[in-house]
Short mmCIF file of C-alpha atoms in Angstrom, two decimals:
data_model
loop_
_atom_site.label_atom_id
_atom_site.label_comp_id
_atom_site.label_asym_id
_atom_site.label_seq_id
_atom_site.Cartn_x
_atom_site.Cartn_y
_atom_site.Cartn_z
CA MET A 1 -170.66 85.07 -122.54
CA PRO A 2 -168.49 87.21 -124.51
CA GLY A 3 -169.45 88.16 -127.95
CA THR A 4 -172.83 88.56 -129.42
CA TRP A 5 -172.16 87.53 -133.23
CA PHE A 6 -172.21 83.85 -132.88
CA VAL A 7 -175.11 81.48 -133.46
CA SER A 8 -174.62 78.47 -131.23
CA ALA A 9 -175.15 75.14 -132.95
CA PRO A 10 -177.76 72.91 -131.59
CA ALA A 11 -176.60 70.40 -128.78
CA ARG A 12 -175.66 67.00 -130.24
CA SER A 13 -176.36 63.91 -127.85
CA THR A 14 -173.30 62.13 -127.20
CA GLY A 15 -174.58 59.96 -124.38
CA GLY A 16 -174.92 60.48 -120.70
CA ASP A 17 -175.10 63.55 -118.60
CA PRO A 18 -172.90 66.36 -120.57
CA MET A 19 -171.50 67.46 -117.16
CA THR A 20 -170.65 64.01 -115.84
CA LEU A 21 -167.31 62.51 -116.15
CA SER A 22 -166.97 58.88 -117.40
CA THR A 23 -164.66 55.94 -117.63
CA ASP A 24 -165.98 55.01 -121.05
CA PRO A 25 -163.33 55.61 -123.78
CA VAL A 26 -163.80 58.58 -125.87
CA ILE A 27 -163.81 58.74 -129.58
CA VAL A 28 -160.47 60.62 -130.76
CA VAL A 29 -160.22 61.53 -134.34
CA SER A 30 -157.14 63.52 -135.37
CA ASN A 31 -158.06 65.92 -138.08
CA ASP A 32 -154.39 66.42 -139.05
CA THR A 33 -152.22 63.68 -139.91
CA HIS A 34 -149.57 63.31 -142.73
CA ILE A 35 -148.45 60.45 -144.97
CA GLY A 36 -145.56 60.03 -147.26
CA PRO A 37 -145.85 56.85 -149.78
CA ARG A 38 -142.23 55.95 -151.17
CA LEU A 39 -142.00 56.93 -154.67
CA THR A 40 -140.39 53.78 -155.95
CA GLU A 41 -141.73 51.11 -153.64
CA ASP A 42 -145.22 52.32 -153.19
CA LEU A 43 -146.32 54.33 -155.97
CA ARG A 44 -144.51 53.21 -159.16
CA ALA A 45 -146.76 50.42 -159.41
CA TYR A 46 -149.86 52.75 -159.75
CA CYS A 47 -147.91 54.63 -162.63
CA PRO A 48 -149.58 54.18 -166.12
CA ALA A 49 -146.89 52.39 -168.44
CA ARG A 50 -146.63 55.21 -170.92
CA TYR A 51 -145.48 57.43 -168.10
CA LEU A 52 -143.10 55.29 -166.47
CA ASP A 53 -139.96 56.91 -167.96
CA ASP A 54 -141.14 60.28 -166.84
CA PHE A 55 -141.71 58.76 -163.46
CA ASP A 56 -138.33 57.45 -163.19
CA ARG A 57 -136.57 60.50 -164.18
CA PHE A 58 -138.56 62.35 -161.57
CA ALA A 59 -137.77 59.85 -158.91
CA ALA A 60 -134.24 60.19 -159.81
CA SER A 61 -134.35 63.95 -159.40
CA GLU A 62 -136.25 63.74 -156.14
CA SER A 63 -133.47 61.28 -154.67
CA ALA A 64 -130.87 63.95 -155.40
CA ASN A 65 -133.28 66.66 -153.82
CA LYS A 66 -133.66 64.46 -150.75
CA GLU A 67 -129.93 63.90 -150.22
CA ALA A 68 -129.44 67.61 -150.62
CA ALA A 69 -132.08 68.24 -147.87
CA ALA A 70 -130.44 65.79 -145.69
CA THR A 71 -127.05 67.49 -145.98
CA MET A 72 -128.75 70.93 -145.22
CA LEU A 73 -130.39 69.52 -142.17
CA ALA A 74 -127.33 67.62 -140.78
CA GLY A 75 -126.44 68.73 -137.54
CA SER A 76 -129.88 70.53 -136.86
CA GLY A 77 -131.34 67.53 -134.85
CA TYR A 78 -134.20 67.29 -137.24
CA LEU A 79 -132.99 63.91 -138.97
CA ASP A 80 -132.22 62.39 -135.46
CA HIS A 81 -135.94 62.82 -134.03
CA PRO A 82 -137.53 59.47 -133.07
CA ASN A 83 -140.48 60.24 -135.45
CA PHE A 84 -138.24 59.33 -138.23
CA ARG A 85 -138.24 55.81 -136.94
CA THR A 86 -141.83 54.98 -137.46
CA ALA A 87 -142.98 53.13 -140.48
CA GLY A 88 -146.19 54.89 -140.22
CA HIS A 89 -145.16 57.35 -142.92
CA HIS A 90 -146.10 54.77 -145.42
CA ASP A 91 -147.27 51.62 -143.80
CA SER A 92 -150.96 51.16 -142.56
CA ALA A 93 -150.22 48.57 -139.83
CA ALA A 94 -147.27 50.60 -138.30
CA ARG A 95 -149.58 53.91 -138.42
CA LEU A 96 -152.44 52.01 -136.74
CA ALA A 97 -149.91 51.01 -134.00
CA ASP A 98 -148.85 54.48 -133.35
CA TYR A 99 -152.58 55.61 -133.24
CA ASP A 100 -153.53 52.79 -130.82
CA HIS A 101 -150.49 53.99 -128.61
CA ASP A 102 -152.01 57.77 -128.92
CA GLY A 103 -155.65 56.51 -128.25
CA ILE A 104 -156.66 57.85 -131.64
CA ALA A 105 -159.43 55.92 -133.26
CA ALA A 106 -159.00 57.64 -136.77
CA GLY A 107 -157.17 60.26 -138.68
CA VAL A 108 -157.58 62.60 -141.65
CA ILE A 109 -154.72 62.02 -143.96
CA PHE A 110 -152.94 64.86 -145.81
CA HIS A 111 -149.81 64.14 -147.86
CA GLY A 112 -146.48 65.47 -146.63
CA SER A 113 -144.96 63.29 -144.07
CA MET A 114 -141.52 63.82 -142.40
CA ASN A 115 -139.80 61.25 -144.70
CA LEU A 116 -139.62 63.94 -147.46
CA GLU A 117 -141.47 61.73 -150.05
CA PRO A 118 -143.46 63.86 -152.84
CA ILE A 119 -146.48 63.16 -154.84
CA PRO A 120 -145.20 62.09 -158.31
CA PHE A 121 -144.48 65.16 -160.46
CA VAL A 122 -145.44 67.73 -157.63
CA SER A 123 -142.71 69.42 -155.68
CA SER A 124 -144.47 70.46 -152.63
CA PRO A 125 -145.94 68.04 -149.98
CA LEU A 126 -148.86 70.17 -149.56
CA GLY A 127 -149.76 69.99 -153.24
CA LYS A 128 -148.29 73.19 -154.80
CA PRO A 129 -147.05 72.23 -158.45
CA LYS A 130 -143.57 73.48 -159.55
CA PRO A 131 -143.77 76.81 -161.11
CA GLN A 132 -142.99 75.20 -164.47
CA GLY A 133 -144.80 71.93 -164.05
CA ASP A 134 -146.38 69.97 -166.63
CA ARG A 135 -150.00 69.84 -165.87
CA GLU A 136 -150.40 66.75 -167.64
CA LEU A 137 -147.81 65.07 -165.34
CA ILE A 138 -149.13 66.61 -162.19
CA ASP A 139 -152.60 65.22 -162.94
CA VAL A 140 -150.87 61.83 -163.58
CA GLY A 141 -149.00 62.12 -160.28
CA GLN A 142 -152.11 63.27 -158.30
CA ARG A 143 -154.05 60.33 -159.83
CA ILE A 144 -151.13 57.79 -158.88
CA TYR A 145 -151.37 59.15 -155.36
CA ASN A 146 -155.20 59.09 -155.01
CA ARG A 147 -155.27 55.51 -156.19
CA TRP A 148 -152.68 54.27 -153.74
CA LEU A 149 -154.37 56.21 -151.00
CA ALA A 150 -157.69 54.59 -151.86
CA ASP A 151 -156.05 51.09 -151.38
CA PHE A 152 -154.36 52.30 -148.20
CA VAL A 153 -157.59 53.44 -146.88
CA ALA A 154 -159.33 50.11 -147.65
CA GLN A 155 -157.07 48.55 -145.31
CA ALA A 156 -158.80 50.23 -142.38
CA PRO A 157 -161.87 52.12 -143.74
CA HIS A 158 -163.05 53.30 -140.43
CA ARG A 159 -159.75 54.55 -139.19
CA HIS A 160 -158.05 56.09 -142.35
CA ILE A 161 -159.85 59.15 -143.49
CA GLY A 162 -158.28 60.03 -147.24
CA LEU A 163 -158.49 63.39 -149.04
CA ALA A 164 -158.36 63.36 -152.66
CA TYR A 165 -155.96 65.89 -154.84
CA LEU A 166 -157.86 67.35 -157.87
CA PRO A 167 -156.80 68.81 -161.15
CA MET A 168 -157.88 72.24 -160.15
CA TRP A 169 -157.13 73.85 -163.37
CA ASP A 170 -159.94 71.82 -164.91
CA VAL A 171 -163.41 72.00 -163.17
CA ASP A 172 -164.86 69.05 -165.14
CA ALA A 173 -161.97 66.79 -164.44
CA ALA A 174 -161.94 67.82 -160.74
CA VAL A 175 -165.77 67.07 -160.57
CA ALA A 176 -165.07 63.59 -162.19
CA GLU A 177 -162.13 62.87 -159.84
CA VAL A 178 -164.42 63.82 -156.76
CA ALA A 179 -166.98 61.48 -157.74
CA TRP A 180 -164.20 58.77 -158.48
CA ALA A 181 -162.73 59.51 -154.84
CA ARG A 182 -166.08 59.13 -153.12
CA GLU A 183 -166.75 55.78 -154.72
CA ALA A 184 -163.25 54.66 -153.83
CA GLY A 185 -163.84 55.55 -150.06
CA LEU A 186 -162.01 58.66 -149.84
CA ARG A 187 -163.72 61.06 -147.46
CA GLY A 188 -162.87 64.88 -148.49
CA VAL A 189 -160.91 67.08 -150.90
CA ASN A 190 -157.74 68.41 -150.46
CA PHE A 191 -158.68 71.93 -151.24
CA PRO A 192 -155.81 74.30 -151.97
CA ALA A 193 -155.36 77.58 -150.37
CA MET A 194 -155.98 80.54 -152.94
CA ARG A 195 -153.02 81.56 -154.64
CA ASP A 196 -153.04 84.74 -156.70
CA GLY A 197 -152.71 84.21 -160.42
CA GLU A 198 -152.48 80.42 -160.37
CA LEU A 199 -156.31 79.55 -160.12
CA PRO A 200 -159.34 81.43 -160.66
CA GLU A 201 -160.49 83.06 -157.51
CA TYR A 202 -162.95 80.95 -155.36
CA ASN A 203 -165.97 83.62 -155.87
CA ARG A 204 -166.05 82.91 -159.54
CA ARG A 205 -169.14 81.08 -160.71
CA LEU A 206 -167.20 78.56 -162.85
CA TRP A 207 -166.50 76.68 -159.53
CA GLU A 208 -170.39 75.84 -159.21
CA PRO A 209 -170.12 72.24 -160.57
CA LEU A 210 -167.42 71.56 -157.98
CA TRP A 211 -169.39 73.02 -155.15
CA SER A 212 -172.32 71.26 -156.31
CA ALA A 213 -170.60 67.77 -156.50
CA CYS A 214 -168.81 68.16 -153.11
CA GLU A 215 -172.16 69.04 -151.42
CA GLU A 216 -174.13 66.17 -152.89
CA LEU A 217 -171.39 63.65 -152.18
CA GLY A 218 -170.63 64.74 -148.69
CA MET A 219 -167.10 65.69 -149.62
CA PRO A 220 -165.82 68.57 -147.41
CA LEU A 221 -163.30 70.87 -148.69
CA VAL A 222 -160.27 70.66 -146.46
CA THR A 223 -157.39 73.38 -146.63
CA HIS A 224 -154.11 72.61 -144.79
CA VAL A 225 -151.98 75.64 -143.96
CA GLY A 226 -148.84 76.44 -145.93
CA GLY A 227 -150.28 76.06 -149.62
CA GLY A 228 -151.19 79.97 -150.15
CA MET A 229 -147.70 81.41 -150.51
CA THR A 230 -146.50 82.98 -153.46
CA ALA A 231 -143.89 85.46 -152.05
CA ARG A 232 -140.12 84.59 -152.11
CA TYR A 233 -139.27 84.20 -148.43
CA THR A 234 -135.46 84.97 -147.73
CA GLY A 235 -133.14 86.16 -144.88
CA LEU A 236 -133.20 85.13 -141.19
CA GLU A 237 -136.67 86.36 -140.77
CA SER A 238 -138.03 84.07 -143.63
CA VAL A 239 -139.17 81.05 -141.25
CA ALA A 240 -140.96 83.47 -139.10
CA LEU A 241 -142.74 85.21 -141.90
CA ILE A 242 -143.88 82.01 -143.28
CA GLN A 243 -145.23 81.02 -139.93
CA LEU A 244 -147.24 84.08 -139.65
CA GLU A 245 -148.47 84.34 -143.17
CA SER A 246 -148.92 80.62 -144.58
CA ALA A 247 -150.45 79.56 -141.10
CA GLY A 248 -152.75 82.59 -140.93
CA PHE A 249 -154.38 85.07 -143.43
CA LEU A 250 -153.09 83.20 -146.58
CA SER A 251 -154.59 80.04 -145.79
CA GLN A 252 -157.94 81.30 -144.52
CA ARG A 253 -158.89 83.33 -147.39
CA ALA A 254 -161.42 80.90 -148.70
CA VAL A 255 -163.56 81.41 -145.74
CA TRP A 256 -164.58 85.08 -146.76
CA TRP A 257 -164.31 84.55 -150.45
CA LEU A 258 -166.96 81.79 -150.27
CA ILE A 259 -169.14 83.49 -147.73
CA PHE A 260 -169.53 86.71 -149.67
CA ALA A 261 -169.88 85.03 -153.13
CA GLY A 262 -172.94 83.56 -151.53
CA VAL A 263 -171.46 79.84 -151.89
CA PHE A 264 -172.78 78.72 -148.65
CA GLU A 265 -175.98 80.33 -149.14
CA ARG A 266 -176.29 78.35 -152.53
CA HIS A 267 -174.90 75.27 -150.96
CA PRO A 268 -175.87 74.91 -147.38
CA GLY A 269 -174.57 71.51 -147.16
CA LEU A 270 -171.03 72.20 -148.32
CA LYS A 271 -168.59 72.27 -145.49
CA LEU A 272 -165.01 74.03 -145.40
CA VAL A 273 -162.15 72.77 -143.12
CA ILE A 274 -159.12 74.98 -142.29
CA THR A 275 -156.46 72.86 -140.60
CA GLU A 276 -153.56 73.54 -138.52
CA THR A 277 -154.30 77.23 -138.21
CA PRO A 278 -152.96 78.00 -134.63
CA GLY A 279 -154.23 80.86 -132.35
CA SER A 280 -157.57 82.34 -131.79
CA TRP A 281 -158.30 83.44 -135.24
CA PHE A 282 -161.75 82.13 -135.77
CA PRO A 283 -163.78 84.34 -133.21
CA ALA A 284 -161.89 87.47 -133.99
CA LYS A 285 -162.54 86.90 -137.74
CA ALA A 286 -166.24 86.42 -137.25
CA ILE A 287 -166.35 89.63 -135.44
CA GLU A 288 -164.39 91.28 -138.23
CA LEU A 289 -166.59 89.74 -141.11
CA ASP A 290 -169.83 90.67 -139.34
CA ALA A 291 -168.73 94.42 -138.84
CA LEU A 292 -168.08 94.47 -142.55
CA TYR A 293 -171.51 93.09 -143.37
CA ALA A 294 -173.10 95.55 -140.99
CA PHE A 295 -171.66 98.51 -142.93
CA TYR A 296 -173.45 97.14 -146.12
CA VAL A 297 -176.62 96.58 -144.06
CA SER A 298 -176.54 100.28 -142.90
CA LYS A 299 -176.36 101.20 -146.56
CA ARG A 300 -178.67 98.72 -148.05
CA ASP A 301 -180.72 101.13 -149.90
CA GLU A 302 -178.15 101.59 -152.40
CA PRO A 303 -178.55 99.02 -155.48
CA LEU A 304 -175.27 97.41 -155.36
CA ASN A 305 -175.43 97.01 -151.60
CA LYS A 306 -178.90 95.69 -151.93
CA ALA A 307 -177.86 93.04 -154.44
CA LEU A 308 -174.96 92.02 -152.21
CA LEU A 309 -177.28 91.22 -149.28
CA GLU A 310 -179.72 89.47 -151.53
CA GLN A 311 -176.76 87.02 -152.31
CA VAL A 312 -175.65 87.05 -148.65
CA PRO A 313 -178.83 87.23 -146.71
CA ARG A 314 -177.42 86.31 -143.37
CA ARG A 315 -174.34 87.53 -141.34
CA PRO A 316 -171.02 85.99 -142.04
CA SER A 317 -170.79 84.48 -138.48
CA GLU A 318 -174.03 82.35 -139.25
CA TYR A 319 -172.26 80.79 -142.33
CA LEU A 320 -169.16 80.31 -140.11
CA THR A 321 -171.23 78.24 -137.53
CA ALA A 322 -172.98 76.19 -140.12
CA ASN A 323 -170.33 75.62 -142.91
CA VAL A 324 -166.81 76.36 -141.56
CA PHE A 325 -164.78 74.40 -139.24
CA PHE A 326 -161.15 75.04 -137.96
CA GLY A 327 -158.62 72.29 -137.54
CA ALA A 328 -157.15 73.03 -134.18
CA SER A 329 -153.95 71.05 -134.23
CA PHE A 330 -152.20 70.54 -130.96
CA ALA A 331 -154.82 73.33 -129.59
CA SER A 332 -153.76 75.22 -126.47
CA PRO A 333 -156.10 75.24 -123.45
CA TYR A 334 -156.72 79.04 -124.13
CA GLU A 335 -157.96 78.11 -127.75
CA VAL A 336 -160.44 75.40 -126.63
CA GLU A 337 -161.87 77.57 -123.64
CA GLU A 338 -162.28 80.57 -126.10
CA ALA A 339 -164.16 78.20 -128.67
CA VAL A 340 -166.81 77.13 -125.87
CA SER A 341 -166.99 80.76 -124.68
CA HIS A 342 -168.12 81.90 -128.11
CA GLY A 343 -170.38 78.70 -128.66
CA LEU A 344 -168.05 77.25 -131.10
CA GLN A 345 -167.27 73.89 -129.57
CA SER A 346 -169.32 72.43 -132.57
CA GLN A 347 -166.61 73.97 -135.21
CA LEU A 348 -163.35 72.92 -133.54
CA LEU A 349 -161.61 69.78 -134.83
CA TRP A 350 -158.66 68.76 -132.71
CA GLY A 351 -155.48 67.30 -134.60
CA SER A 352 -152.20 65.67 -133.65
CA ASP A 353 -150.12 66.58 -136.70
CA TYR A 354 -148.90 62.99 -136.75
CA PRO A 355 -145.93 62.66 -137.27
CA HIS A 356 -144.55 65.97 -137.67
CA LEU A 357 -142.16 67.20 -135.00
CA GLU A 358 -144.32 70.08 -134.03
CA GLY A 359 -147.31 67.85 -133.32
CA THR A 360 -148.20 65.65 -130.25
CA PHE A 361 -146.99 62.46 -131.36
CA VAL A 362 -143.60 61.18 -130.23
CA TYR A 363 -142.58 57.75 -131.37
CA PRO A 364 -142.37 55.34 -128.52
CA ASP A 365 -139.13 53.65 -128.36
CA ARG A 366 -140.31 51.12 -126.02
CA GLN A 367 -143.87 49.46 -125.12
CA ASP A 368 -143.84 51.09 -121.86
CA THR A 369 -143.22 54.63 -123.13
CA PRO A 370 -145.93 56.93 -122.15
CA SER A 371 -147.84 58.49 -124.98
CA VAL A 372 -147.25 62.06 -125.23
CA THR A 373 -150.51 62.78 -127.23
CA ARG A 374 -152.58 61.36 -124.34
CA LEU A 375 -150.60 63.89 -122.05
CA ALA A 376 -151.15 66.82 -124.51
CA LEU A 377 -155.04 66.14 -124.58
CA ARG A 378 -155.34 66.10 -120.97
CA ASN A 379 -153.30 69.43 -120.86
CA THR A 380 -155.61 70.80 -123.31
CA PHE A 381 -159.00 69.66 -122.36
CA ASN A 382 -158.83 69.07 -118.50
CA ALA A 383 -160.96 72.11 -117.71
CA MET A 384 -163.57 71.20 -120.45
CA ALA A 385 -167.10 70.03 -119.64
CA PRO A 386 -167.01 66.34 -120.78
CA ALA A 387 -169.64 66.89 -123.67
CA ASP A 388 -167.57 69.75 -124.96
CA THR A 389 -164.46 67.57 -125.12
CA ARG A 390 -166.16 64.79 -126.78
CA ARG A 391 -167.37 67.03 -129.37
CA MET A 392 -163.85 68.74 -129.95
CA VAL A 393 -161.70 65.59 -130.14
CA GLY A 394 -163.90 63.53 -132.18
CA GLU A 395 -167.71 63.90 -132.49
CA ASN A 396 -167.40 66.93 -134.72
CA ALA A 397 -165.07 65.13 -137.05
CA ILE A 398 -167.70 62.11 -137.21
CA ASP A 399 -170.24 64.63 -138.38
CA VAL A 400 -167.90 66.55 -140.82
CA TYR A 401 -166.63 63.40 -142.57
CA GLY A 402 -169.77 61.23 -142.20
CA LEU A 403 -167.85 58.58 -140.24
CA ASP A 404 -169.45 55.58 -138.52
CA ARG A 405 -169.75 56.24 -134.96
CA THR A 406 -170.64 52.86 -133.77
CA ALA A 407 -167.37 51.41 -135.51
CA LEU A 408 -165.32 53.93 -133.89
CA GLN A 409 -166.51 53.55 -130.39
CA ALA A 410 -165.65 49.83 -130.70
CA ILE A 411 -162.31 50.85 -131.91
CA ALA A 412 -161.84 53.25 -128.94
CA ARG A 413 -162.53 50.42 -126.55
CA ASP A 414 -160.27 48.09 -128.28
CA ILE A 415 -157.31 50.59 -128.09
CA ASP A 416 -158.06 51.79 -124.64
CA ALA A 417 -158.78 55.18 -125.69
CA PRO A 418 -158.89 58.00 -123.07
CA SER A 419 -162.03 58.58 -120.98
CA THR A 420 -163.41 62.02 -120.10
CA GLU A 421 -162.34 61.24 -116.64
CA GLN A 422 -158.82 60.77 -117.64
CA LEU A 423 -158.79 63.85 -120.09
CA ALA A 424 -160.24 65.92 -116.97
CA THR A 425 -156.90 65.15 -114.90
CA PRO A 426 -154.19 67.72 -115.33
CA ILE A 427 -150.73 66.67 -116.03
CA ASP A 428 -147.85 67.08 -113.77
CA ALA A 429 -145.42 68.02 -116.11
CA VAL A 430 -144.68 68.50 -119.70
CA PRO A 431 -143.00 65.26 -120.76
CA ALA A 432 -139.25 65.23 -121.81
CA GLY A 433 -139.01 65.15 -125.55
CA ALA A 434 -142.20 66.84 -126.27
CA SER A 435 -142.65 69.61 -128.86
CA ILE A 436 -142.97 73.07 -127.42
CA THR A 437 -146.16 73.80 -129.71
CA ALA A 438 -147.95 70.80 -128.36
CA PHE A 439 -147.95 72.07 -124.78
CA ARG A 440 -148.50 75.82 -125.55
CA THR A 441 -150.72 77.84 -123.13
CA GLY A 442 -151.24 81.17 -124.72
CA ALA A 443 -153.53 82.66 -127.29
CA GLY A 444 -150.96 82.67 -130.10
CA GLY A 445 -150.11 79.89 -132.16
CA TRP A 446 -146.49 79.30 -131.06
CA SER A 447 -146.24 79.63 -127.39
#
């Protein structure tokens, strides 16, 4: 087996022979879905009365921004994509119908759907405030969203996995919001990627109350790629640069900052998920971190090195396989095969990226339209052992988010979710209308 750095996680029983195919439905949990509640129709009712004038001004400005975006995108084909036609961007029943079509029992919900609806007073769908944003208003906007999301989740609490947005500039307020969110039925924290100069670095001890609260409440820290950018991207190459940087190093930095700061040593129950990070970065990063750690081991007699090793007494790869998970949205066959070969099938969380264009979901125009997601799952997992498939498409997410396995198994039966026998069947061809990324075959994230 390639690599010697990893520590394989103990086998988890999922029922039956791990090598035997079954016709029983598999629990599929998408670790990457997006939502876009409408500012006026959905969120305004949650706005405190004294902020309504601010809310209405923001809504008016965002309406103009949406019109400008639509003008810019006209003719690109983006606005004509069938995924714009689903009401699942904001409506629970429509969203669940889309899940049922794709055989998905539950989905982890990030803000930022294709309908271009923002969180009130926040400019970026992934939670990055406007450069000159008013923190009081941003806090109000995030609370509005969190409370709407809690009510949305309550409509199908076993199927909707909501993530809370926190006022990260105020640790005490963030801790209070985490406690509220857990009580309200949300399952994790939308954890922003590190952005130089905007928040204290994650190795600072001032974050300890937040790490403790998340560990005690079972609220994983979940980072979606795209939030770590501070550079100004211009020119023809700007999109390519954003793809390389925002989906890679910039969104992964919390992994090594938390490991070397001893956070996972002090908080062994804390979980970190990095979502929609395409490519085979996780094994290579483990090797790199262990190599750096070995450098300090070789010089452990030096006082500062000895102190660091006391803070981090185990190899980084051991923390990776105990505390860190990678959300492999629309994973390729190569990526899941590599994960298994390195003993990382316990750390990979598959995701559909619903309803984004680059994901596996394609809105069905007719009831008899085949599910592109079901075909994408077959394309990715057909060579995997059934037990490994079950872990990566659903069982790992159940453990990370503390979901009800029995309830989800009943849902999988009700929606006729795919079986391991079906997922082991290769597809004949990539379906028309599917995204390129959903059926990629290589080691990189884009082909």
